[in-house]
Amino acid sequence: MNILVLGSGGREHAFAYKLSQSPRCEKLFVAPGNAGTSFIANNVKLSVTDFQAIKQCVLANEIKMVVVGPEDPLVQGIYNFFKGDNALKNILLIGPSRRGALLEGSKQRAKEFMMHHNIPTAAYMAFTKESVEAGKQFLETLSPPYVLKADGLAAGKGVLIINDISEAKTELENMLSHSKFGAASEKVVVEEFLDGIELSIFVLTDGKNYKVLPTAKDYKRIGEGDKGLNTGGMGAISPVPFVDEVLMNKIEERIVKPTINGLIAEEIEYNGFVFIGLIIVNSEPFVIEYNVRMGDPETEVVLPRIDNDLVDLLEATAKQTLDQVTLEIDPRSATTVMVVSGGYPEAYEKGKKISGIERIGDSIVFHAGTIQKDGEVVTNGGRVLAITSLDKDFRIALKKSYQSIDELSFAKMYYRTDIGFDL
Ligand code: AMP
Ligand code: GLY
């Protein structure tokens, strides 16, 4: 069948890479894609939230499956758009309905869902402009650090963790009364700080059945030792070495099952990925967030470990037959290290020629912010390449990723040399 992947990052290149290996994948399209996807698929210039343009592309190219990478089109209702259109309703769309996507699109909604279905999470209250004063009083009842979350999508920047109470009050006011994150912070969730170690769980569900995919841990800060500004993610490792059977059972019984049962009980159509961000406090798992898509760069370590034909797996997701699928997981560890543009996550330059990609043999090079220009691959974003390696031990895999990076160069190239330092 012909397949379209929506998005342009390392996550989408990893999806395209895996789909292109399936004998069932005929023509593969990525919109808008990057230089890496242009080598294995047809890039289509369109915006992932331009549903009419996507419809034209799907019909013109006889596409039978659409894999949605990022959250924006999901939160804007691409699933409902497809199901409500006679020409599109039979296309297999991988992603939740708009109501499902609200688990990421509204932090308050996600918290209410967790409370309603008894899913362990940090204690919280939600506030609006009208209740700023109550918000400040609530902050007084908590101990530092204080966690403030813009309710809506804020491109990964909407969470503030603040040590000082008066600064926390000021920021709460900035968010609610002075639109610090625009419409996204018209509501703010204030929650208890959880002190523990983070990891991510990925679940593929057809709305009835589910499969737990490999675990992963990402490294979000720009600097070594996990210091400095938050980024989209600077590297990832799968599986997470400290997740043993006891912890995994707790996660499945207390979090995964109640989440899927909650979707069923609320009659939410959901054919896609649930990315559950967890913090483990004294061996007990708590949910800090839901995302309704795969993570980036987590996808670059999770998908290479799935041995199933990805077309089969996603078709079963769209057709509610996941119960008939057995997941085949590569027991090796996968690591990925993000190579970024100097300056990221703040201002950085684009258009720098990248050299050395062709010399990398021991790792998979997933492109993120790259573009082809005059026959050369040049930088086109903050996160540029994700270098993934597999081996028996994550330390050996990491070594391979770093050796591969030694082959690469572009002006102001930067990467963290300490991915996995805490494991
Ligand atoms: P999010 O955008 O929800 O992923 O939050 C960004 C980051 O903030 C998370 O990856 C955590 O490191 C941190 N975080 C969010 N909520 C909490 C919490 N309740 N306690 C401690 N850290 C948190
Ligand atoms: N790496 C975190 C995310 O994709 O949200």
Coordinates of C-alpha atoms and ligand atoms in Angstrom, one line a residue:
M1 CA 0.0 0.0 0.0
N2 CA 1.0 3.6 -0.4
I3 CA 1.8 5.3 2.9
L4 CA 2.1 8.9 4.1
V5 CA 4.1 10.0 7.2
L6 CA 3.3 13.5 8.5
G7 CA 6.2 15.4 10.1
S8 CA 9.8 16.4 9.4
G9 CA 11.9 15.3 12.3
G10 CA 14.1 12.4 13.4
R11 CA 11.0 10.6 14.6
E12 CA 9.4 10.8 11.1
H13 CA 12.7 9.6 9.4
A14 CA 12.7 6.6 11.8
F15 CA 9.0 5.8 10.9
A16 CA 9.8 6.2 7.2
Y17 CA 13.0 4.0 7.6
K18 CA 11.0 1.2 9.3
L19 CA 8.0 1.4 6.9
S20 CA 10.3 1.4 3.9
Q21 CA 11.7 -2.0 5.0
S22 CA 8.2 -3.6 4.8
P23 CA 7.5 -5.5 1.6
R24 CA 3.9 -4.2 2.0
C25 CA 5.0 -0.6 1.6
E26 CA 4.7 0.4 -2.1
K27 CA 5.1 4.2 -2.5
L28 CA 6.2 6.1 0.6
F29 CA 5.6 9.8 1.1
V30 CA 6.7 12.1 3.9
A31 CA 5.3 15.6 4.4
P32 CA 7.1 17.8 4.6
G33 CA 10.1 15.5 5.5
N34 CA 13.8 16.3 5.5
A35 CA 16.9 15.4 3.5
G36 CA 17.0 11.9 5.1
T37 CA 13.4 11.1 4.2
S38 CA 14.1 12.4 0.6
F39 CA 16.5 9.5 0.1
I40 CA 14.0 6.8 1.0
A41 CA 10.6 8.4 0.2
N42 CA 8.9 11.2 -1.7
N43 CA 8.9 14.4 0.2
V44 CA 5.7 16.4 -0.2
K45 CA 5.8 20.1 0.6
L46 CA 2.8 20.8 2.8
S47 CA 2.0 21.9 6.4
V48 CA 1.0 19.1 8.7
T49 CA -2.0 21.1 9.9
D50 CA -3.3 21.9 6.4
F51 CA -5.9 19.2 6.3
Q52 CA -7.2 20.2 2.8
A53 CA -3.7 19.9 1.3
I54 CA -3.2 16.5 3.1
K55 CA -6.5 15.3 1.6
Q56 CA -5.4 16.3 -1.9
C57 CA -2.1 14.5 -1.4
V58 CA -3.8 11.4 -0.1
L59 CA -6.3 11.2 -2.9
A60 CA -3.8 12.1 -5.7
N61 CA -1.3 9.4 -4.5
E62 CA -3.8 6.7 -3.6
I63 CA -2.5 6.6 -0.1
K64 CA -4.1 4.0 2.2
M65 CA -2.3 4.7 5.5
V66 CA -1.4 8.0 7.2
V67 CA 1.0 8.0 10.2
V68 CA 0.8 11.2 12.1
G69 CA 4.1 12.1 13.8
P70 CA 3.6 15.3 15.8
E71 CA 0.9 16.4 18.2
D72 CA -0.4 19.5 16.5
P73 CA -2.5 17.9 13.7
L74 CA -3.9 15.4 16.3
V75 CA -5.0 18.1 18.8
Q76 CA -6.5 20.0 15.8
G77 CA -8.6 16.9 15.0
I78 CA -7.0 15.3 11.9
Y79 CA -8.6 11.9 12.9
N80 CA -12.1 13.4 13.0
F81 CA -11.4 15.2 9.7
F82 CA -10.6 11.9 8.1
K83 CA -13.5 10.0 9.7
G84 CA -15.9 12.7 8.7
D85 CA -15.0 12.8 5.0
N86 CA -16.5 10.2 2.7
A87 CA -13.4 10.1 0.5
L88 CA -11.1 9.7 3.5
K89 CA -13.0 7.7 6.1
N90 CA -11.5 4.3 5.0
I91 CA -7.9 5.5 5.1
L92 CA -6.0 3.9 8.0
L93 CA -5.1 6.9 10.1
I94 CA -2.6 6.3 13.0
G95 CA -3.4 8.7 15.8
P96 CA -6.1 9.4 18.3
S97 CA -9.3 11.3 17.8
R98 CA -9.5 14.9 18.9
R99 CA -10.9 13.8 22.3
G100 CA -8.1 11.4 22.7
A101 CA -5.5 14.0 21.7
L102 CA -6.7 16.3 24.6
L103 CA -4.7 14.1 26.9
E104 CA -1.8 16.0 25.5
G105 CA -3.6 19.1 24.4
S106 CA -4.8 20.1 27.9
K107 CA -2.8 19.4 31.0
Q108 CA -6.0 19.9 33.1
R109 CA -7.9 17.4 31.1
A110 CA -5.1 14.9 31.5
K111 CA -5.1 15.4 35.3
E112 CA -8.8 15.0 35.5
F113 CA -8.6 11.8 33.4
M114 CA -5.9 10.5 35.8
M115 CA -7.9 11.4 38.9
H116 CA -11.1 9.9 37.5
H117 CA -9.4 6.6 36.6
N118 CA -7.3 6.4 39.8
I119 CA -4.0 6.7 37.9
P120 CA -1.1 7.8 40.2
T121 CA 0.0 11.4 39.6
A122 CA 1.2 14.4 41.5
A123 CA -1.5 16.3 43.5
Y124 CA -2.6 19.4 41.7
M125 CA -5.1 22.3 41.2
A126 CA -5.9 24.2 38.1
F127 CA -6.3 28.0 37.9
T128 CA -7.5 30.7 35.5
K129 CA -7.1 34.5 35.4
E130 CA -10.1 34.8 37.8
S131 CA -8.5 32.6 40.4
V132 CA -4.9 33.9 40.4
E133 CA -5.1 34.7 44.1
A134 CA -6.4 31.2 45.0
G135 CA -3.4 29.9 42.9
K136 CA -1.0 31.9 45.0
Q137 CA -2.6 30.6 48.2
F138 CA -2.3 27.0 46.8
L139 CA 1.4 27.6 46.1
E140 CA 1.8 28.5 49.8
T141 CA 0.6 25.0 50.8
L142 CA 3.2 23.3 48.7
S143 CA 6.9 22.9 49.4
P144 CA 9.5 24.0 46.8
P145 CA 10.3 23.5 44.0
Y146 CA 7.0 24.6 42.5
V147 CA 5.7 23.1 39.2
L148 CA 3.6 25.4 37.0
K149 CA 2.2 23.9 33.7
A150 CA 0.5 25.9 30.9
D151 CA -2.7 24.0 30.1
G152 CA -2.3 24.0 26.3
L153 CA 0.4 23.1 23.8
A154 CA 3.4 25.4 24.2
A155 CA 6.0 23.7 22.0
G156 CA 7.5 21.9 25.0
K157 CA 8.2 25.1 26.9
G158 CA 5.1 25.4 29.0
V159 CA 6.4 23.8 32.2
L160 CA 8.2 25.9 34.8
I161 CA 10.0 24.5 37.8
I162 CA 10.8 27.3 40.3
N163 CA 12.5 27.2 43.7
D164 CA 11.5 30.5 45.0
I165 CA 7.9 31.1 46.2
S166 CA 7.7 34.8 45.2
E167 CA 9.1 34.0 41.8
A168 CA 6.6 31.2 41.4
K169 CA 3.7 33.6 42.3
T170 CA 5.0 36.1 39.7
E171 CA 5.3 33.5 37.0
L172 CA 1.8 32.2 37.8
E173 CA 0.5 35.7 37.3
N174 CA 2.6 36.1 34.1
M175 CA 1.1 33.0 32.7
L176 CA -2.5 33.7 33.7
S177 CA -2.8 37.4 33.4
H178 CA -0.1 38.4 31.0
S179 CA -0.4 35.5 28.4
K180 CA 3.2 34.3 28.9
F181 CA 2.5 31.3 26.7
G182 CA -0.4 32.9 24.8
A183 CA -3.7 31.1 24.9
A184 CA -1.9 28.0 26.1
S185 CA -1.5 29.6 29.6
E186 CA -5.1 30.8 30.0
K187 CA -5.3 27.9 32.4
V188 CA -2.4 26.7 34.6
V189 CA -2.0 23.5 36.4
V190 CA 0.0 23.9 39.7
E191 CA 1.3 20.6 41.0
E192 CA 3.3 18.9 43.7
F193 CA 7.0 18.3 42.7
L194 CA 7.9 14.7 42.4
D195 CA 11.5 13.9 43.2
G196 CA 12.7 10.8 41.4
I197 CA 14.0 9.4 38.2
E198 CA 12.2 9.8 34.9
L199 CA 11.5 7.3 32.2
S200 CA 9.0 7.0 29.3
I201 CA 6.6 4.2 28.5
F202 CA 5.2 3.8 25.0
V203 CA 1.9 2.0 24.4
L204 CA 0.4 1.2 21.0
T205 CA -3.4 0.9 21.3
D206 CA -6.2 0.3 18.9
G207 CA -8.7 1.6 21.5
K208 CA -9.5 -1.8 22.8
N209 CA -6.2 -3.8 22.9
Y210 CA -2.8 -2.6 23.6
K211 CA 0.9 -3.5 23.3
V212 CA 3.6 -2.0 25.6
L213 CA 6.5 -1.0 23.4
P214 CA 10.1 -0.9 24.7
T215 CA 10.9 1.6 27.4
A216 CA 13.2 4.6 26.8
K217 CA 14.8 7.4 28.7
D218 CA 15.6 10.7 27.1
Y219 CA 18.0 13.4 28.1
K220 CA 16.2 16.7 27.8
R221 CA 18.7 19.4 28.9
I222 CA 21.2 21.0 26.6
G223 CA 24.2 20.7 28.9
E224 CA 26.3 17.9 30.3
G225 CA 25.0 16.4 33.6
D226 CA 21.5 17.3 32.6
K227 CA 22.0 21.0 33.2
G228 CA 20.9 24.1 31.3
L229 CA 17.9 24.8 29.1
N230 CA 15.3 22.3 28.2
T231 CA 15.4 20.9 24.6
G232 CA 13.3 18.6 22.6
G233 CA 15.7 15.8 23.7
M234 CA 19.5 15.4 23.3
G235 CA 19.7 11.6 23.3
A236 CA 17.9 8.5 24.4
I237 CA 18.5 4.9 25.5
S238 CA 16.2 1.9 25.2
P239 CA 15.5 -0.3 27.2
V240 CA 15.9 1.7 30.5
P241 CA 18.3 -0.6 32.5
F242 CA 16.7 0.0 35.9
V243 CA 13.2 -1.1 34.9
D244 CA 12.9 -4.6 36.3
E245 CA 9.9 -6.9 36.1
V246 CA 8.5 -5.7 39.4
L247 CA 8.5 -2.1 38.3
M248 CA 7.2 -3.0 34.9
N249 CA 4.3 -4.9 36.5
K250 CA 3.4 -1.9 38.6
I251 CA 3.5 0.3 35.6
E252 CA 1.3 -2.0 33.6
E253 CA -1.3 -2.7 36.3
R254 CA -1.5 0.8 37.8
I255 CA -1.0 3.0 34.8
V256 CA -1.2 1.3 31.4
K257 CA -4.3 -0.8 32.0
P258 CA -6.3 2.0 33.8
T259 CA -5.3 4.4 31.0
I260 CA -6.6 2.0 28.2
N261 CA -9.7 1.1 30.3
G262 CA -10.3 4.8 30.8
L263 CA -10.3 5.4 27.1
I264 CA -12.7 2.6 26.6
A265 CA -15.0 3.7 29.5
E266 CA -15.2 7.2 28.0
E267 CA -15.7 5.9 24.5
I268 CA -12.7 7.7 23.2
E269 CA -11.5 6.5 19.7
Y270 CA -7.8 6.0 19.9
N271 CA -5.8 4.2 17.3
G272 CA -2.2 5.2 18.0
F273 CA 0.6 5.8 20.4
V274 CA 0.3 6.8 24.0
F275 CA 3.6 8.2 25.4
I276 CA 3.4 8.1 29.2
G277 CA 6.0 10.2 31.0
L278 CA 6.7 8.8 34.4
I279 CA 8.7 9.7 37.5
I280 CA 9.6 6.8 39.8
V281 CA 9.6 7.9 43.4
N282 CA 10.8 5.3 45.9
S283 CA 10.1 2.5 43.4
E284 CA 6.5 3.8 42.8
P285 CA 5.5 5.1 39.4
F286 CA 3.7 8.4 38.9
V287 CA 2.5 9.9 35.6
I288 CA 3.8 13.4 34.9
E289 CA 2.3 13.7 31.4
Y290 CA 0.6 12.0 28.5
N291 CA 1.7 12.6 24.9
V292 CA -0.5 11.2 22.2
R293 CA 2.3 10.5 19.8
M294 CA 5.8 8.9 19.9
G295 CA 8.6 10.8 21.4
D296 CA 11.5 12.4 19.6
P297 CA 14.3 11.1 20.0
E298 CA 12.8 8.1 21.8
T299 CA 11.4 6.8 18.5
E300 CA 14.9 6.6 17.1
V301 CA 15.7 4.0 19.8
V302 CA 12.3 2.3 20.2
L303 CA 11.5 1.6 16.5
P304 CA 14.8 0.0 15.6
R305 CA 14.2 -2.5 18.4
I306 CA 10.8 -3.6 17.0
D307 CA 11.3 -6.5 14.6
N308 CA 7.7 -6.7 13.5
D309 CA 6.7 -5.5 10.0
L310 CA 5.6 -2.0 10.9
V311 CA 2.9 -1.9 8.2
D312 CA 1.3 -5.0 9.8
L313 CA 1.6 -3.5 13.2
L314 CA 0.0 -0.2 12.3
E315 CA -2.7 -1.8 10.2
A316 CA -3.7 -3.9 13.2
T317 CA -3.8 -0.7 15.2
A318 CA -6.2 0.9 12.8
K319 CA -8.3 -2.2 12.4
Q320 CA -8.6 -3.1 16.1
T321 CA -6.8 -6.4 15.7
L322 CA -3.8 -5.7 17.9
D323 CA -4.8 -8.7 20.1
Q324 CA -3.8 -11.0 17.1
V325 CA -0.2 -9.5 17.0
T326 CA 2.8 -10.7 18.9
L327 CA 5.4 -8.1 19.4
E328 CA 8.9 -9.1 18.5
I329 CA 11.5 -7.1 20.3
D330 CA 15.2 -7.0 19.6
P331 CA 16.9 -7.8 23.0
R332 CA 19.8 -5.5 22.2
S333 CA 20.1 -2.0 23.6
A334 CA 19.6 1.0 21.4
T335 CA 21.2 4.4 22.0
T336 CA 20.8 7.7 20.1
V337 CA 22.8 10.9 20.4
M338 CA 21.4 14.1 18.9
V339 CA 23.8 16.3 17.0
V340 CA 22.5 19.9 17.1
S341 CA 23.3 23.4 15.8
G342 CA 25.4 25.5 18.2
G343 CA 23.1 27.9 20.0
Y344 CA 20.1 25.6 20.2
P345 CA 17.6 25.7 21.9
E346 CA 18.0 29.4 21.6
A347 CA 19.0 31.2 18.3
Y348 CA 21.1 29.2 15.9
E349 CA 22.1 29.4 12.2
K350 CA 20.9 27.2 9.4
G351 CA 22.3 26.2 6.0
K352 CA 25.6 24.7 7.3
K353 CA 27.0 22.0 5.0
I354 CA 27.2 18.6 6.8
S355 CA 30.0 16.3 5.9
G356 CA 30.9 12.8 6.8
I357 CA 27.4 11.1 6.9
E358 CA 28.5 8.7 4.1
R359 CA 31.4 7.5 6.3
I360 CA 29.1 6.2 9.0
G361 CA 28.7 2.5 8.8
D362 CA 28.1 1.2 12.4
S363 CA 25.2 3.4 13.2
I364 CA 21.9 4.5 11.7
V365 CA 21.8 8.2 10.8
F366 CA 18.3 9.6 11.3
H367 CA 17.9 13.1 9.9
A368 CA 16.0 15.8 11.9
G369 CA 16.7 19.4 10.8
T370 CA 18.3 18.8 7.5
I371 CA 17.5 19.7 3.9
Q372 CA 19.1 19.0 0.5
K373 CA 20.5 22.1 -1.3
D374 CA 22.4 21.9 -4.5
G375 CA 23.0 18.2 -4.1
E376 CA 24.4 18.7 -0.5
V377 CA 22.9 18.0 2.9
V378 CA 22.8 21.2 5.0
T379 CA 21.4 22.0 8.4
N380 CA 17.9 23.3 8.6
G381 CA 17.0 23.2 12.3
G382 CA 18.2 23.0 15.9
R383 CA 18.3 19.3 16.2
V384 CA 20.1 18.1 13.1
L385 CA 20.9 14.4 13.2
A386 CA 20.2 11.5 15.6
I387 CA 22.9 8.8 15.5
T388 CA 21.4 5.5 16.6
S389 CA 23.4 2.4 17.4
L390 CA 22.5 -1.1 18.7
D391 CA 24.5 -3.5 20.8
K392 CA 24.3 -6.1 23.6
D393 CA 25.2 -3.4 26.1
F394 CA 24.0 0.2 26.0
R395 CA 27.6 1.3 26.9
I396 CA 29.0 -0.3 23.8
A397 CA 26.1 1.0 21.7
L398 CA 26.8 4.5 23.0
K399 CA 30.5 4.2 22.1
K400 CA 29.5 3.3 18.5
S401 CA 27.2 6.4 18.3
Y402 CA 30.1 8.6 19.6
Q403 CA 32.6 7.0 17.1
S404 CA 30.1 7.7 14.3
I405 CA 29.8 11.3 15.4
D406 CA 33.6 11.6 15.2
E407 CA 33.1 11.2 11.4
L408 CA 30.7 14.1 11.2
S409 CA 31.3 17.8 11.0
F410 CA 29.4 21.1 10.3
A411 CA 30.0 24.6 11.5
K412 CA 29.1 25.0 15.2
M413 CA 28.1 21.4 15.6
Y414 CA 27.3 20.4 19.3
Y415 CA 26.3 17.3 21.1
R416 CA 26.3 16.0 24.7
T417 CA 29.1 13.6 25.4
D418 CA 27.4 12.1 28.5
I419 CA 24.2 10.5 27.4
G420 CA 23.5 7.6 29.8
F421 CA 25.7 9.2 32.5
D422 CA 23.2 8.5 35.3
L423 CA 22.6 4.8 34.5
Ligands
AMP1 P1 6.4 18.1 30.5 O1 6.4 19.2 29.5 O2 5.1 17.7 31.1 O3 7.2 16.9 30.0 O4 7.3 18.5 31.7 C1 8.7 18.9 31.5 C2 9.5 18.3 32.5 O5 9.2 18.9 33.8 C3 9.4 16.8 32.7 O6 10.2 16.1 31.9 C4 9.9 16.7 34.2 O7 11.3 16.7 34.2 C5 9.5 18.0 34.8 N1 8.2 17.8 35.6 C6 7.0 17.9 35.1 N2 6.1 17.7 36.1 C7 6.8 17.4 37.2 C8 6.5 17.1 38.6 N3 5.3 17.1 39.0 N4 7.5 16.9 39.4 C9 8.8 17.0 39.0 N5 9.2 17.3 37.8 C10 8.2 17.5 36.9
GLY2 N1 11.5 13.7 23.8 C1 10.3 14.2 24.4 C2 9.2 14.4 23.5 O1 9.1 13.9 22.4 O2 8.2 15.0 23.9

